[in-house]
Amino acid sequence: ATENVVWKVPLDEPGNSSPIVAKGKVFITQALDNGKRRGLICFDRKSGKKLWQRETVHTEVEPTHKTNPHCAASPATDGKVIVTTLGSAGMVAYDFNGKEVWRRPDLGPQIHIWGNASSPVPHAKGKSFIQLWGPGKNVFLIAVAASSGKTIWKKNLPDAQGKEAKHWYGSWATPVLRSNHGREELIIGLPKQLKAFNPSSGRELWSCEGLGDLVYNNPVFANDLVLATSGYGGPALCVEAGKGVSGNITEKRLWVTEKRNLQRIGSGVVVDNHYFILTEPGILQCIEMATGNIIKQERVGKGGNWGSIALVDGKFHVTNSGGQSLVLTAKRDFKLLATKSVNEMTRGSPAFSNGHIFLRTHKTLWCFGE
């Protein structure tokens, strides 16, 4: 909280989204007035000075959990526009000077008692952004043009729809892109299933059964293997999804856990075919992808965790809910190297850019560096 602080800026209200950094600027999404105002704030990277703030008014009642303030989705950029997903208020894109480029208020409600979190994904070298819309009764994948916001394709996901706002069922994850021997795939964990789609058309490529009713974090991949986990103690699985796979490939599943797992909210990372994840109780796990065997698990830091692990300069970095930033060796017998704390609640993940670390807590936006 006092060492190597380049700058820090107080924030008006809590938020779970993570910052992004581009073209000398730092961006965060922010909800105000209990979600009635939802927006994007732009700061100068060097000084932390607020350059501009743009807001969307949304007065309709939209539920969320007290631990998940509105605007939990992080912004995304292709270097030309910054796209924000504002729950039932829709998607909005701005240029780097804060001018509105397009707006999509017509995508329908995102109504769930725990709110939403899935962030937009830039695709096709600046041509589109892909968004998982949900959870709740209105769930689909949509690709919109980066320049205009117009729909390129839309894929309804009826199997991922909840029965009502209180139904403990849905996905809060953000899709990930991978190249499967030259074929582009958009992979997403959904209730009961891990699925892959063609990111250019929305056509479903393959699916694997075995996930639980609730999915909070993002899938990972290494070579031909894809691993996904459920939240709320639900199962994890790994499937061999190599060149040309299609349809239901559950028979290619290498394993699925049967015992109740630790709660998993933040996303993990893969190193040398091992999956590393800091669970919500604060226990770091190293899991062998091919077998599902837990190679090592150990408590690191104090308290719980919603943050995702980042592999930076050959080391693991993760910031837990109490604002402790942990640095560990990126090895199967991982060791804790350093613990630095700002003693502020955070449920997002830091951004790393050119030797600086940008951390958003519930009270402050921080920039750390020498």
Coordinates of C-alpha atoms in Angstrom, one line a residue:
A1 CA 0.0 0.0 0.0
T2 CA 3.0 2.3 0.4
E3 CA 5.9 0.9 -1.7
N4 CA 6.3 1.4 -5.5
V5 CA 2.9 3.1 -5.8
V6 CA 3.1 5.1 -9.0
W7 CA -0.3 6.5 -8.4
K8 CA -3.7 5.6 -6.8
V9 CA -7.1 7.0 -7.5
P10 CA -10.2 6.7 -5.2
L11 CA -13.3 5.1 -6.7
D12 CA -16.8 6.2 -5.9
E13 CA -18.3 2.7 -5.5
P14 CA -17.3 -1.0 -5.4
G15 CA -16.9 -3.0 -8.5
N16 CA -15.7 -6.5 -9.5
S17 CA -14.5 -5.8 -13.0
S18 CA -10.8 -5.8 -13.9
P19 CA -8.9 -2.9 -15.6
I20 CA -7.5 -3.0 -19.1
V21 CA -4.6 -1.0 -20.5
A22 CA -4.2 0.3 -24.1
K23 CA -2.6 3.2 -25.9
G24 CA -1.5 5.0 -22.7
K25 CA -4.8 4.7 -21.1
V26 CA -6.5 2.6 -18.4
F27 CA -10.2 1.7 -18.5
I28 CA -12.6 0.3 -15.9
T29 CA -16.3 -0.3 -15.9
Q30 CA -18.2 1.3 -13.0
A31 CA -21.7 1.2 -11.6
L32 CA -23.1 4.1 -9.6
D33 CA -26.3 4.7 -7.7
N34 CA -26.8 1.0 -7.2
G35 CA -26.6 0.3 -10.9
K36 CA -28.8 3.1 -12.1
R37 CA -25.8 4.6 -13.8
R38 CA -23.4 2.3 -15.6
G39 CA -20.3 3.4 -17.4
L40 CA -16.8 3.4 -18.5
I41 CA -14.0 5.5 -16.9
C42 CA -10.7 6.4 -18.7
F43 CA -7.6 7.3 -16.8
D44 CA -4.2 8.5 -18.0
R45 CA -1.7 5.6 -17.6
K46 CA 1.2 7.8 -16.5
S47 CA -0.5 10.0 -13.9
G48 CA -3.8 8.3 -13.0
K49 CA -5.7 11.5 -14.0
K50 CA -9.3 10.8 -15.0
L51 CA -9.6 11.8 -18.6
W52 CA -13.3 11.0 -19.2
Q53 CA -16.3 9.2 -17.9
R54 CA -19.3 8.0 -19.9
E55 CA -22.5 6.7 -18.4
T56 CA -25.6 4.9 -19.4
V57 CA -28.8 5.4 -17.3
H58 CA -30.7 2.2 -16.5
T59 CA -33.5 2.7 -14.0
E60 CA -35.2 -0.7 -14.4
V61 CA -34.8 -3.1 -11.5
E62 CA -32.1 -5.7 -12.2
P63 CA -31.2 -8.1 -9.4
T64 CA -27.7 -9.0 -8.4
H65 CA -25.9 -10.4 -5.3
K66 CA -24.4 -8.1 -2.7
T67 CA -21.0 -9.5 -3.5
N68 CA -21.3 -8.7 -7.2
P69 CA -22.1 -5.1 -7.9
H70 CA -23.4 -4.2 -11.4
C71 CA -20.9 -3.7 -14.2
A72 CA -19.0 -6.8 -13.2
A73 CA -18.0 -7.5 -16.8
S74 CA -14.5 -6.1 -17.7
P75 CA -14.2 -3.9 -20.8
A76 CA -12.4 -5.1 -23.9
T77 CA -10.6 -3.3 -26.8
D78 CA -9.3 -4.1 -30.3
G79 CA -7.1 -1.0 -30.3
K80 CA -9.8 1.1 -32.0
V81 CA -12.9 0.9 -29.8
I82 CA -13.5 0.0 -26.1
V83 CA -16.6 -2.2 -25.7
T84 CA -18.5 -2.4 -22.5
T85 CA -21.2 -4.9 -21.5
L86 CA -23.6 -3.3 -19.0
G87 CA -26.0 -6.1 -18.1
S88 CA -29.6 -5.4 -19.1
A89 CA -28.5 -1.9 -20.3
G90 CA -26.8 -3.6 -23.3
M91 CA -23.4 -3.1 -25.0
V92 CA -21.8 0.3 -25.7
A93 CA -18.6 1.1 -27.7
Y94 CA -16.5 4.2 -27.4
D95 CA -13.4 5.4 -29.1
F96 CA -10.3 6.4 -27.2
N97 CA -11.4 10.0 -26.8
G98 CA -14.7 8.9 -25.2
K99 CA -16.9 9.4 -28.2
E100 CA -19.7 6.9 -28.5
V101 CA -19.3 4.8 -31.6
W102 CA -22.3 2.5 -31.2
R103 CA -24.9 1.2 -28.7
R104 CA -26.9 -2.0 -28.5
P105 CA -29.7 -1.5 -25.9
D106 CA -31.9 -4.1 -27.6
L107 CA -30.3 -7.4 -26.5
G108 CA -32.8 -8.0 -23.8
P109 CA -32.5 -8.4 -20.0
Q110 CA -29.9 -10.2 -18.0
I111 CA -31.9 -11.2 -14.9
H112 CA -30.4 -13.5 -12.3
I113 CA -30.2 -13.1 -8.5
W114 CA -26.4 -13.2 -8.7
G115 CA -26.1 -10.8 -11.5
N116 CA -23.8 -11.3 -14.5
A117 CA -20.0 -11.1 -15.3
S118 CA -19.1 -12.3 -18.8
S119 CA -16.9 -9.9 -20.7
P120 CA -16.8 -9.2 -24.5
V121 CA -14.1 -11.0 -26.6
P122 CA -12.4 -9.2 -29.5
H123 CA -12.2 -11.4 -32.6
A124 CA -11.0 -11.4 -36.2
K125 CA -8.4 -8.7 -36.0
G126 CA -10.7 -5.9 -35.0
K127 CA -13.8 -7.0 -37.0
S128 CA -16.0 -8.2 -34.2
F129 CA -16.7 -8.7 -30.5
I130 CA -18.3 -11.8 -29.2
Q131 CA -20.4 -11.8 -26.0
L132 CA -22.1 -14.5 -23.9
W133 CA -25.4 -13.0 -22.9
G134 CA -26.8 -14.3 -19.6
P135 CA -27.4 -15.9 -17.2
G136 CA -31.1 -16.2 -16.7
K137 CA -34.0 -17.0 -19.1
N138 CA -32.3 -15.0 -21.9
V139 CA -29.1 -16.8 -22.9
F140 CA -27.2 -16.6 -26.2
L141 CA -23.9 -16.0 -27.9
I142 CA -23.7 -13.0 -30.2
A143 CA -21.0 -11.5 -32.4
V144 CA -21.3 -7.8 -33.3
A145 CA -19.4 -5.7 -35.8
A146 CA -16.6 -3.8 -34.0
S147 CA -17.3 -0.7 -36.3
S148 CA -21.1 -0.6 -36.0
G149 CA -22.4 -2.9 -33.4
K150 CA -24.6 -4.7 -35.9
T151 CA -25.2 -8.4 -35.4
I152 CA -23.0 -10.7 -37.4
W153 CA -24.5 -13.8 -35.9
K154 CA -26.5 -14.9 -32.9
K155 CA -26.7 -18.4 -31.4
N156 CA -29.4 -19.1 -28.9
L157 CA -28.4 -21.4 -26.0
P158 CA -31.7 -22.9 -24.7
D159 CA -29.9 -25.6 -22.6
A160 CA -28.2 -22.8 -20.7
Q161 CA -31.3 -21.0 -19.8
G162 CA -32.5 -20.9 -16.3
K163 CA -36.2 -21.4 -15.3
E164 CA -36.4 -18.2 -13.3
A165 CA -34.2 -15.5 -11.8
K166 CA -33.7 -17.5 -8.6
H167 CA -32.7 -20.7 -10.4
W168 CA -29.2 -21.7 -9.4
Y169 CA -28.2 -22.4 -13.0
G170 CA -26.1 -20.6 -15.6
S171 CA -22.6 -19.4 -16.7
W172 CA -20.8 -16.3 -15.7
A173 CA -17.7 -17.2 -17.7
T174 CA -16.0 -15.4 -20.6
P175 CA -15.4 -17.5 -23.8
V176 CA -11.8 -18.1 -24.9
L177 CA -10.4 -18.5 -28.4
R178 CA -8.0 -21.2 -29.5
S179 CA -6.6 -22.5 -32.7
N180 CA -7.3 -26.3 -33.0
H181 CA -4.7 -27.3 -35.7
G182 CA -5.6 -24.2 -37.7
R183 CA -9.4 -24.2 -37.0
E184 CA -10.6 -21.3 -34.9
E185 CA -12.7 -22.3 -31.9
L186 CA -14.6 -20.3 -29.3
I187 CA -14.8 -22.4 -26.1
I188 CA -17.2 -21.7 -23.3
G189 CA -18.2 -23.6 -20.1
L190 CA -22.0 -23.7 -19.9
P191 CA -24.3 -25.5 -17.4
K192 CA -23.8 -29.3 -17.8
Q193 CA -21.6 -28.9 -21.0
L194 CA -18.4 -27.6 -22.3
K195 CA -18.9 -26.4 -25.9
A196 CA -16.9 -25.0 -28.8
F197 CA -18.3 -22.8 -31.6
N198 CA -17.0 -21.4 -34.9
P199 CA -16.3 -17.7 -33.9
S200 CA -17.0 -16.5 -37.4
S201 CA -20.4 -18.1 -37.8
G202 CA -21.7 -19.2 -34.4
R203 CA -22.0 -22.8 -35.6
E204 CA -21.5 -25.4 -32.9
L205 CA -18.4 -27.5 -33.5
W206 CA -18.4 -29.9 -30.5
S207 CA -19.6 -30.5 -27.0
C208 CA -18.6 -32.5 -24.0
E209 CA -20.9 -33.4 -21.1
G210 CA -20.0 -33.4 -17.4
L211 CA -20.0 -29.9 -16.0
G212 CA -22.4 -28.8 -13.2
D213 CA -25.3 -26.4 -13.1
L214 CA -23.1 -23.4 -12.3
V215 CA -20.0 -22.2 -14.2
Y216 CA -18.0 -19.2 -13.0
N217 CA -14.6 -19.3 -14.6
N218 CA -13.0 -19.7 -18.1
P219 CA -11.9 -23.0 -19.7
V220 CA -8.2 -23.5 -20.5
F221 CA -6.4 -25.6 -23.1
A222 CA -3.0 -27.1 -23.9
N223 CA -2.3 -28.9 -27.1
D224 CA -5.3 -31.1 -27.8
L225 CA -6.6 -31.0 -24.2
V226 CA -9.4 -28.7 -22.9
L227 CA -10.2 -28.4 -19.2
A228 CA -13.2 -26.8 -17.6
T229 CA -14.4 -26.5 -14.0
S230 CA -17.8 -25.8 -12.4
G231 CA -18.5 -23.6 -9.5
Y232 CA -20.2 -24.2 -6.2
G233 CA -18.3 -27.5 -5.6
G234 CA -19.3 -28.9 -9.0
P235 CA -17.3 -31.2 -11.2
A236 CA -14.3 -30.5 -13.4
L237 CA -13.4 -32.3 -16.6
C238 CA -10.8 -32.6 -19.3
V239 CA -11.5 -33.8 -22.8
E240 CA -9.2 -34.6 -25.8
A241 CA -10.5 -32.3 -28.4
G242 CA -7.9 -32.5 -31.2
K243 CA -7.9 -32.0 -34.9
G244 CA -11.3 -32.2 -36.7
V245 CA -13.4 -33.3 -33.7
S246 CA -17.1 -32.6 -34.0
G247 CA -20.4 -33.3 -32.4
N248 CA -20.8 -34.8 -28.9
I249 CA -17.3 -35.9 -27.9
T250 CA -18.0 -37.0 -24.3
E251 CA -16.5 -40.3 -25.2
K252 CA -13.2 -38.5 -25.6
R253 CA -13.4 -37.2 -22.0
L254 CA -10.3 -38.2 -20.1
W255 CA -11.8 -37.7 -16.6
V256 CA -14.5 -36.0 -14.7
T257 CA -14.4 -35.4 -10.9
E258 CA -16.9 -37.3 -8.8
K259 CA -16.1 -35.9 -5.4
R260 CA -17.2 -32.4 -4.4
N261 CA -14.6 -29.8 -5.3
L262 CA -13.5 -26.7 -3.6
Q263 CA -15.4 -23.6 -4.8
R264 CA -13.8 -22.1 -7.9
I265 CA -14.5 -18.6 -9.1
G266 CA -11.3 -17.1 -10.5
S267 CA -9.8 -18.7 -13.7
G268 CA -6.7 -20.8 -13.8
V269 CA -3.7 -21.1 -16.0
V270 CA -1.8 -23.9 -17.7
V271 CA 2.0 -24.5 -17.5
D272 CA 3.6 -27.7 -18.9
N273 CA 0.3 -29.5 -19.1
H274 CA -0.6 -28.8 -15.5
Y275 CA -3.5 -26.6 -14.4
F276 CA -3.0 -24.1 -11.6
I277 CA -6.0 -22.5 -9.9
L278 CA -6.4 -20.5 -6.7
T279 CA -9.7 -21.7 -5.3
E280 CA -12.2 -19.5 -3.4
P281 CA -11.1 -20.7 0.0
G282 CA -7.5 -19.6 -0.8
I283 CA -6.0 -23.0 -1.6
L284 CA -3.8 -23.2 -4.7
Q285 CA -4.1 -26.4 -6.6
C286 CA -1.8 -28.0 -9.3
I287 CA -3.7 -30.5 -11.3
E288 CA -2.3 -32.8 -14.0
M289 CA -4.4 -32.2 -17.1
A290 CA -4.2 -35.7 -18.5
T291 CA -5.3 -37.5 -15.4
G292 CA -7.0 -35.0 -13.1
N293 CA -4.7 -35.9 -10.3
I294 CA -4.0 -33.1 -7.8
I295 CA -0.2 -33.0 -7.7
K296 CA -0.1 -30.4 -4.9
Q297 CA -2.5 -28.2 -3.0
E298 CA -1.6 -25.7 -0.4
R299 CA -3.0 -22.6 1.3
V300 CA -1.3 -19.4 0.1
G301 CA -2.0 -16.0 1.6
K302 CA -4.8 -15.3 4.0
G303 CA -8.5 -15.3 3.3
G304 CA -10.6 -16.1 0.2
N305 CA -10.1 -15.5 -3.5
W306 CA -12.1 -14.6 -6.6
G307 CA -9.0 -13.5 -8.6
S308 CA -7.6 -15.2 -11.7
I309 CA -4.0 -16.4 -12.0
A310 CA -1.7 -14.6 -14.5
L311 CA 1.6 -16.0 -15.8
V312 CA 3.9 -13.0 -16.0
D313 CA 7.6 -13.1 -16.6
G314 CA 7.8 -16.7 -15.7
K315 CA 6.0 -16.4 -12.4
F316 CA 2.4 -16.7 -11.1
H317 CA 0.7 -13.5 -9.9
V318 CA -2.8 -13.5 -8.3
T319 CA -4.5 -11.0 -6.0
N320 CA -6.9 -12.5 -3.5
S321 CA -10.1 -11.0 -2.1
G322 CA -8.4 -9.3 0.8
G323 CA -6.1 -7.4 -1.5
Q324 CA -3.1 -9.6 -1.1
S325 CA -1.0 -9.9 -4.2
L326 CA 0.8 -13.3 -4.3
V327 CA 3.8 -14.1 -6.4
L328 CA 4.7 -17.8 -6.8
T329 CA 7.0 -20.0 -8.8
A330 CA 5.3 -21.4 -11.9
K331 CA 6.1 -25.0 -11.2
R332 CA 4.2 -28.1 -10.1
D333 CA 5.9 -27.8 -6.7
F334 CA 5.0 -24.1 -6.6
K335 CA 6.5 -22.0 -3.8
L336 CA 5.3 -18.6 -2.5
L337 CA 7.9 -16.0 -3.3
A338 CA 6.3 -12.8 -2.1
T339 CA 3.1 -11.4 -0.5
K340 CA 2.2 -7.7 -0.8
S341 CA -1.1 -6.3 0.5
V342 CA -3.1 -3.2 0.0
N343 CA -5.7 -4.4 2.6
E344 CA -8.7 -3.5 0.4
M345 CA -11.4 -5.9 -0.9
T346 CA -11.0 -6.9 -4.6
R347 CA -12.8 -9.5 -6.6
G348 CA -11.2 -8.7 -10.0
S349 CA -7.7 -9.4 -11.4
P350 CA -4.8 -7.1 -12.0
A351 CA -3.6 -6.0 -15.5
F352 CA 0.1 -6.2 -16.4
S353 CA 1.6 -3.8 -18.9
N354 CA 5.3 -2.8 -19.6
G355 CA 6.5 -3.3 -16.1
H356 CA 3.5 -1.8 -14.3
I357 CA 0.7 -3.6 -12.4
F358 CA -2.8 -2.1 -12.4
L359 CA -5.2 -3.2 -9.6
R360 CA -8.8 -2.3 -9.1
T361 CA -10.1 -2.7 -5.5
H362 CA -13.5 -1.8 -4.2
K363 CA -12.1 1.6 -3.1
T364 CA -9.1 2.4 -5.4
L365 CA -7.5 2.0 -8.8
W366 CA -3.8 1.4 -8.2
C367 CA -0.7 1.6 -10.4
F368 CA 2.4 -0.1 -9.1
G369 CA 5.9 0.0 -10.5
E370 CA 9.4 1.2 -9.8

